[in-house]
Amino acid sequence: MSESSNRPPISLSPGQWSFTRWKTIGQLEALEVHHPLFQATIVLQGAHLARFAPQDEADWLWMSPTARYEPGRAIRGGVPVCWPWFGDPGKNPPEVRKRIHTETAHGFARTALWKLEDVRESAHEVEISLSLDANEDFSDVWAGHALALLTFSFSVRGCQLALTTTNLGNDPLAFSQALHTYFPTSDISRTRVLGLGGSHYIDTLDNWEYRTQEGPVYFEGETDRIYESGEPLTIVTPKTSRKLSAVGSDSTVVWNPGPEKAARLSDFPDTAWQSMLCVETANAAGDYRVLNKGQSHTLGVSIGRKA
């Protein structure tokens, strides 16, 4: 694909950027940040955060070694954006489901080409904003008109993502969504998620039955749960401890495919389930949101070190 078809128009000259550069990864255009304090990579297709690492540290995100960067193909790893619906369309609430005209999971934002809106740089931080105008171009899969604006903020302390949805249509808009963050671990059996104790959750692997979490979340094979909680979390692995703070969210998805599903997944090595987990900041299940004409909602997550 040519530069002109991949690279959207921008209002500021790339020559003004000190730390941010264009880069082609596979067949996709990306923005690569090389700051003295940190590094990051954002792919324009899907507004997909593919990498974030403070200087001299390993990547804070997990990316599949077999991920493919191809037009129209979801990227396995990093932070996929699930929007304007999350998960299986048929499992969404009726108000969300009635707008969806496809059986494809997780919406169309993760394979759509987003537009670069702004790059702001300082000695301590880089902020990048991308937008997606979900208009009649997507009418074959979804009935609605909304603007999604995703802003990334990077610093030595960590990274923040803020996804703002604005209803540009005349009728109320119901939608679900998630920032589907993949985290690395050296050993999934010695990894736990703190902060969900006492929360109710839907176990999607057990007929969508409701359960109550007792203590930390541990991983013993395939895990796929939607927690009714937007409280701060800590992911503890044998080598790292990450703190997650959400805004605009009252649901959290915890996922690991386990060995059997891993063998069926695309762009995912059979043994990769042992070295990753997903903790997703969401508006899922009963936490879907409804916007009247002109209203906006921001879903965000801050990923940092545990103090």
CSV table of C-alpha atoms in Angstrom, one decimal:
chain,number,residue,atom,x,y,z
A,1,MET,CA,0.0,0.0,0.0
A,2,SER,CA,1.4,3.4,-0.9
A,3,GLU,CA,2.2,6.2,1.5
A,4,SER,CA,-0.6,8.4,0.2
A,5,SER,CA,-3.2,5.7,0.9
A,6,ASN,CA,-1.9,4.9,4.4
A,7,ARG,CA,-0.8,8.2,5.7
A,8,PRO,CA,-3.7,10.6,6.5
A,9,PRO,CA,-3.4,14.4,6.2
A,10,ILE,CA,-2.1,16.2,9.2
A,11,SER,CA,-2.3,19.8,10.3
A,12,LEU,CA,1.3,20.1,11.5
A,13,SER,CA,4.6,19.4,9.8
A,14,PRO,CA,6.4,16.3,10.9
A,15,GLY,CA,9.5,18.5,10.9
A,16,GLN,CA,8.2,20.1,14.1
A,17,TRP,CA,8.5,16.8,16.0
A,18,SER,CA,11.6,16.1,18.0
A,19,PHE,CA,10.9,12.6,19.1
A,20,THR,CA,8.2,11.2,16.9
A,21,ARG,CA,8.8,9.6,13.4
A,22,TRP,CA,6.8,7.8,10.8
A,23,LYS,CA,7.6,4.2,10.3
A,24,THR,CA,6.3,1.4,8.2
A,25,ILE,CA,5.7,-1.9,10.0
A,26,GLY,CA,4.8,-4.8,7.7
A,27,GLN,CA,2.2,-3.2,5.4
A,28,LEU,CA,1.0,-0.6,7.9
A,29,GLU,CA,2.0,2.9,8.8
A,30,ALA,CA,3.0,3.7,12.4
A,31,LEU,CA,4.2,6.5,14.6
A,32,GLU,CA,7.4,5.6,16.6
A,33,VAL,CA,8.4,7.7,19.6
A,34,HIS,CA,12.1,7.7,20.6
A,35,HIS,CA,12.2,10.0,23.6
A,36,PRO,CA,15.2,10.1,25.9
A,37,LEU,CA,13.0,8.8,28.8
A,38,PHE,CA,10.8,6.2,26.9
A,39,GLN,CA,9.8,4.6,23.6
A,40,ALA,CA,6.4,3.9,22.1
A,41,THR,CA,4.9,2.7,18.9
A,42,ILE,CA,1.3,3.4,17.6
A,43,VAL,CA,0.0,1.8,14.5
A,44,LEU,CA,-2.6,4.0,12.7
A,45,GLN,CA,-4.7,1.0,11.7
A,46,GLY,CA,-6.8,0.4,14.8
A,47,ALA,CA,-5.1,3.3,16.8
A,48,HIS,CA,-3.1,0.3,18.1
A,49,LEU,CA,-0.5,0.8,20.8
A,50,ALA,CA,2.0,-1.8,19.9
A,51,ARG,CA,4.8,-0.9,22.3
A,52,PHE,CA,5.6,1.2,25.4
A,53,ALA,CA,8.8,1.0,27.4
A,54,PRO,CA,10.6,3.5,29.7
A,55,GLN,CA,14.3,3.8,28.7
A,56,ASP,CA,16.3,0.7,29.4
A,57,GLU,CA,13.3,-1.3,30.4
A,58,ALA,CA,11.5,-4.2,28.6
A,59,ASP,CA,8.3,-3.6,26.8
A,60,TRP,CA,5.4,-3.1,29.3
A,61,LEU,CA,3.0,-4.7,26.7
A,62,TRP,CA,3.0,-8.2,25.3
A,63,MET,CA,3.0,-8.6,21.5
A,64,SER,CA,2.6,-11.9,19.8
A,65,PRO,CA,5.9,-12.9,18.0
A,66,THR,CA,3.7,-14.0,15.1
A,67,ALA,CA,1.5,-10.9,14.9
A,68,ARG,CA,0.9,-9.7,11.3
A,69,TYR,CA,0.7,-6.1,10.2
A,70,GLU,CA,-1.7,-6.3,7.3
A,71,PRO,CA,-4.5,-4.0,6.1
A,72,GLY,CA,-7.8,-5.2,7.5
A,73,ARG,CA,-6.2,-7.7,10.0
A,74,ALA,CA,-6.4,-7.3,13.7
A,75,ILE,CA,-3.0,-7.1,15.4
A,76,ARG,CA,-2.5,-9.7,18.2
A,77,GLY,CA,-1.0,-8.1,21.3
A,78,GLY,CA,-0.4,-4.5,22.6
A,79,VAL,CA,-3.7,-2.6,23.1
A,80,PRO,CA,-6.4,-3.4,20.5
A,81,VAL,CA,-9.3,-1.0,20.6
A,82,CYS,CA,-12.7,-2.9,20.8
A,83,TRP,CA,-15.3,-0.4,19.6
A,84,PRO,CA,-18.3,0.3,19.1
A,85,TRP,CA,-19.0,-3.1,20.5
A,86,PHE,CA,-17.1,-5.5,22.7
A,87,GLY,CA,-17.0,-9.3,22.2
A,88,ASP,CA,-19.6,-11.4,20.4
A,89,PRO,CA,-22.4,-9.2,19.0
A,90,GLY,CA,-25.0,-11.7,20.1
A,91,LYS,CA,-23.9,-11.5,23.7
A,92,ASN,CA,-24.3,-7.7,23.9
A,93,PRO,CA,-27.4,-6.1,25.4
A,94,PRO,CA,-30.3,-5.6,23.0
A,95,GLU,CA,-29.8,-1.9,22.7
A,96,VAL,CA,-26.2,-2.4,21.5
A,97,ARG,CA,-26.9,-5.5,19.4
A,98,LYS,CA,-29.7,-4.0,17.3
A,99,ARG,CA,-27.1,-1.6,15.7
A,100,ILE,CA,-24.7,-4.4,14.7
A,101,HIS,CA,-25.1,-6.0,11.2
A,102,THR,CA,-22.2,-8.5,11.4
A,103,GLU,CA,-21.1,-11.5,13.5
A,104,THR,CA,-17.6,-10.2,13.8
A,105,ALA,CA,-16.5,-9.7,17.4
A,106,HIS,CA,-15.0,-6.6,19.0
A,107,GLY,CA,-16.2,-4.0,16.5
A,108,PHE,CA,-14.5,-2.4,13.5
A,109,ALA,CA,-12.3,0.2,15.1
A,110,ARG,CA,-9.4,-2.2,15.5
A,111,THR,CA,-9.1,-2.7,11.7
A,112,ALA,CA,-10.1,0.8,10.6
A,113,LEU,CA,-7.6,3.4,9.6
A,114,TRP,CA,-7.6,6.2,12.1
A,115,LYS,CA,-6.6,9.9,11.4
A,116,LEU,CA,-3.7,11.6,13.2
A,117,GLU,CA,-5.1,14.7,14.9
A,118,ASP,CA,-2.1,15.9,17.0
A,119,VAL,CA,1.4,15.3,18.4
A,120,ARG,CA,2.5,17.2,21.4
A,121,GLU,CA,6.0,16.9,22.8
A,122,SER,CA,7.9,18.1,25.8
A,123,ALA,CA,11.0,17.3,27.7
A,124,HIS,CA,9.0,14.9,29.9
A,125,GLU,CA,6.0,13.7,27.9
A,126,VAL,CA,4.6,12.9,24.5
A,127,GLU,CA,0.9,13.1,23.7
A,128,ILE,CA,-0.6,11.7,20.5
A,129,SER,CA,-4.3,11.9,19.4
A,130,LEU,CA,-6.0,9.8,16.7
A,131,SER,CA,-9.6,9.9,15.6
A,132,LEU,CA,-12.1,7.7,13.8
A,133,ASP,CA,-15.3,9.1,12.2
A,134,ALA,CA,-17.7,6.2,12.3
A,135,ASN,CA,-20.1,7.4,9.6
A,136,GLU,CA,-22.0,5.9,6.7
A,137,ASP,CA,-18.8,4.2,5.5
A,138,PHE,CA,-19.4,1.6,8.1
A,139,SER,CA,-23.2,1.2,7.5
A,140,ASP,CA,-22.8,-2.3,6.2
A,141,VAL,CA,-21.7,-3.5,9.7
A,142,TRP,CA,-23.1,-0.9,12.1
A,143,ALA,CA,-26.0,1.6,12.3
A,144,GLY,CA,-24.8,4.8,13.9
A,145,HIS,CA,-22.7,8.0,13.6
A,146,ALA,CA,-20.1,8.6,16.2
A,147,LEU,CA,-16.6,10.1,16.6
A,148,ALA,CA,-14.0,8.2,18.5
A,149,LEU,CA,-10.9,10.2,19.7
A,150,LEU,CA,-8.1,8.2,21.4
A,151,THR,CA,-5.3,10.2,23.2
A,152,PHE,CA,-2.1,8.5,24.3
A,153,SER,CA,0.1,10.1,26.9
A,154,PHE,CA,3.6,8.7,27.5
A,155,SER,CA,6.1,9.6,30.3
A,156,VAL,CA,8.7,7.9,32.3
A,157,ARG,CA,6.0,7.1,34.9
A,158,GLY,CA,3.9,5.1,32.5
A,159,CYS,CA,1.3,5.5,29.8
A,160,GLN,CA,-2.4,6.7,29.7
A,161,LEU,CA,-5.0,6.0,27.1
A,162,ALA,CA,-8.3,8.0,26.9
A,163,LEU,CA,-11.0,7.0,24.4
A,164,THR,CA,-13.7,9.5,24.0
A,165,THR,CA,-16.9,8.7,22.1
A,166,THR,CA,-19.2,11.4,20.9
A,167,ASN,CA,-22.7,10.6,19.5
A,168,LEU,CA,-23.0,12.6,16.2
A,169,GLY,CA,-26.4,11.0,15.3
A,170,ASN,CA,-29.8,12.2,16.2
A,171,ASP,CA,-30.9,9.2,18.2
A,172,PRO,CA,-29.6,7.7,21.4
A,173,LEU,CA,-26.5,5.6,20.9
A,174,ALA,CA,-25.8,2.5,22.9
A,175,PHE,CA,-22.3,0.9,22.7
A,176,SER,CA,-19.9,-1.3,24.5
A,177,GLN,CA,-16.1,-1.1,24.3
A,178,ALA,CA,-12.8,-2.1,25.8
A,179,LEU,CA,-9.1,-1.2,25.8
A,180,HIS,CA,-8.0,-4.9,25.3
A,181,THR,CA,-4.5,-4.6,27.0
A,182,TYR,CA,-2.1,-7.5,26.7
A,183,PHE,CA,0.5,-7.8,29.5
A,184,PRO,CA,3.7,-10.0,29.6
A,185,THR,CA,4.6,-12.4,32.3
A,186,SER,CA,7.5,-14.8,32.7
A,187,ASP,CA,5.1,-17.4,34.2
A,188,ILE,CA,1.3,-17.3,34.1
A,189,SER,CA,1.0,-19.8,36.9
A,190,ARG,CA,2.9,-17.4,39.2
A,191,THR,CA,0.9,-14.3,38.1
A,192,ARG,CA,-2.1,-12.7,39.9
A,193,VAL,CA,-4.4,-9.8,39.7
A,194,LEU,CA,-5.2,-7.9,42.9
A,195,GLY,CA,-8.1,-5.6,43.5
A,196,LEU,CA,-11.0,-7.7,42.3
A,197,GLY,CA,-11.7,-9.6,45.5
A,198,GLY,CA,-15.3,-9.5,46.5
A,199,SER,CA,-16.4,-8.4,43.0
A,200,HIS,CA,-19.2,-10.2,41.0
A,201,TYR,CA,-18.2,-11.5,37.6
A,202,ILE,CA,-19.7,-13.3,34.6
A,203,ASP,CA,-17.9,-16.5,33.8
A,204,THR,CA,-18.3,-16.7,30.1
A,205,LEU,CA,-16.8,-20.2,30.0
A,206,ASP,CA,-19.6,-21.5,32.3
A,207,ASN,CA,-22.8,-20.5,30.6
A,208,TRP,CA,-22.3,-16.9,31.5
A,209,GLU,CA,-23.1,-17.7,35.2
A,210,TYR,CA,-22.5,-15.1,37.9
A,211,ARG,CA,-19.8,-15.8,40.4
A,212,THR,CA,-18.0,-13.9,43.2
A,213,GLN,CA,-14.3,-13.5,43.3
A,214,GLU,CA,-12.5,-14.6,46.4
A,215,GLY,CA,-9.1,-13.0,46.8
A,216,PRO,CA,-6.7,-12.5,44.0
A,217,VAL,CA,-7.3,-13.7,40.5
A,218,TYR,CA,-5.0,-16.6,39.6
A,219,PHE,CA,-4.7,-18.4,36.3
A,220,GLU,CA,-5.3,-22.1,36.0
A,221,GLY,CA,-6.1,-22.8,32.4
A,222,GLU,CA,-8.4,-20.8,30.2
A,223,THR,CA,-9.9,-17.7,31.9
A,224,ASP,CA,-12.5,-15.4,30.4
A,225,ARG,CA,-14.4,-13.2,32.9
A,226,ILE,CA,-16.3,-9.9,32.9
A,227,TYR,CA,-16.0,-8.3,36.4
A,228,GLU,CA,-18.4,-5.7,37.7
A,229,SER,CA,-15.6,-3.5,38.9
A,230,GLY,CA,-13.7,-0.5,37.7
A,231,GLU,CA,-11.5,-0.2,40.8
A,232,PRO,CA,-7.7,0.2,40.7
A,233,LEU,CA,-5.9,-3.1,40.0
A,234,THR,CA,-2.4,-4.4,40.4
A,235,ILE,CA,-0.9,-7.1,38.1
A,236,VAL,CA,1.8,-9.0,39.9
A,237,THR,CA,4.2,-11.2,37.8
A,238,PRO,CA,7.4,-12.9,38.9
A,239,LYS,CA,9.4,-9.9,37.5
A,240,THR,CA,7.1,-6.9,37.5
A,241,SER,CA,4.2,-5.1,39.3
A,242,ARG,CA,1.9,-2.8,37.3
A,243,LYS,CA,-0.8,-0.6,38.6
A,244,LEU,CA,-4.0,0.0,36.5
A,245,SER,CA,-6.3,2.9,37.2
A,246,ALA,CA,-9.5,3.2,35.1
A,247,VAL,CA,-11.9,6.1,34.4
A,248,GLY,CA,-15.3,5.9,32.9
A,249,SER,CA,-15.4,2.1,33.5
A,250,ASP,CA,-17.4,-0.1,35.8
A,251,SER,CA,-16.3,-3.4,34.2
A,252,THR,CA,-13.0,-5.2,33.8
A,253,VAL,CA,-12.3,-8.2,31.5
A,254,VAL,CA,-9.6,-10.8,32.6
A,255,TRP,CA,-8.6,-13.2,29.8
A,256,ASN,CA,-6.1,-15.9,29.1
A,257,PRO,CA,-6.8,-18.5,26.4
A,258,GLY,CA,-5.1,-21.5,28.1
A,259,PRO,CA,-3.5,-24.3,26.1
A,260,GLU,CA,-6.5,-25.6,24.1
A,261,LYS,CA,-7.8,-22.3,22.8
A,262,ALA,CA,-4.3,-21.0,22.2
A,263,ALA,CA,-3.9,-23.8,19.7
A,264,ARG,CA,-6.9,-22.5,17.8
A,265,LEU,CA,-6.1,-18.8,17.8
A,266,SER,CA,-4.7,-17.0,14.8
A,267,ASP,CA,-1.3,-15.2,15.0
A,268,PHE,CA,-0.7,-16.8,18.5
A,269,PRO,CA,2.0,-19.5,19.2
A,270,ASP,CA,0.6,-22.6,20.9
A,271,THR,CA,2.6,-22.0,24.1
A,272,ALA,CA,2.2,-18.2,24.3
A,273,TRP,CA,-0.6,-18.4,26.8
A,274,GLN,CA,2.1,-19.1,29.4
A,275,SER,CA,3.7,-15.7,28.9
A,276,MET,CA,0.7,-13.3,28.7
A,277,LEU,CA,-2.5,-12.1,30.2
A,278,CYS,CA,-5.2,-9.6,29.3
A,279,VAL,CA,-6.7,-7.1,31.8
A,280,GLU,CA,-9.1,-5.0,29.8
A,281,THR,CA,-10.6,-1.6,30.9
A,282,ALA,CA,-14.2,-1.9,29.6
A,283,ASN,CA,-17.8,-0.9,29.3
A,284,ALA,CA,-19.0,-4.4,28.8
A,285,ALA,CA,-22.1,-6.5,29.6
A,286,GLY,CA,-24.4,-4.5,31.9
A,287,ASP,CA,-21.8,-1.6,31.9
A,288,TYR,CA,-22.6,-0.6,28.3
A,289,ARG,CA,-23.2,3.1,27.8
A,290,VAL,CA,-25.9,5.2,26.1
A,291,LEU,CA,-25.2,8.7,24.7
A,292,ASN,CA,-27.9,11.2,23.6
A,293,LYS,CA,-27.2,13.4,20.6
A,294,GLY,CA,-24.0,15.4,21.1
A,295,GLN,CA,-23.1,13.7,24.4
A,296,SER,CA,-19.6,12.2,25.0
A,297,HIS,CA,-18.1,9.5,27.2
A,298,THR,CA,-14.5,8.9,28.0
A,299,LEU,CA,-13.1,5.4,28.8
A,300,GLY,CA,-9.5,5.6,30.0
A,301,VAL,CA,-6.7,3.6,31.7
A,302,SER,CA,-3.5,4.6,33.3
A,303,ILE,CA,-0.7,2.0,33.5
A,304,GLY,CA,2.1,2.7,35.9
A,305,ARG,CA,4.5,1.1,38.4
A,306,LYS,CA,3.2,-0.1,41.7
A,307,ALA,CA,4.5,2.2,44.4
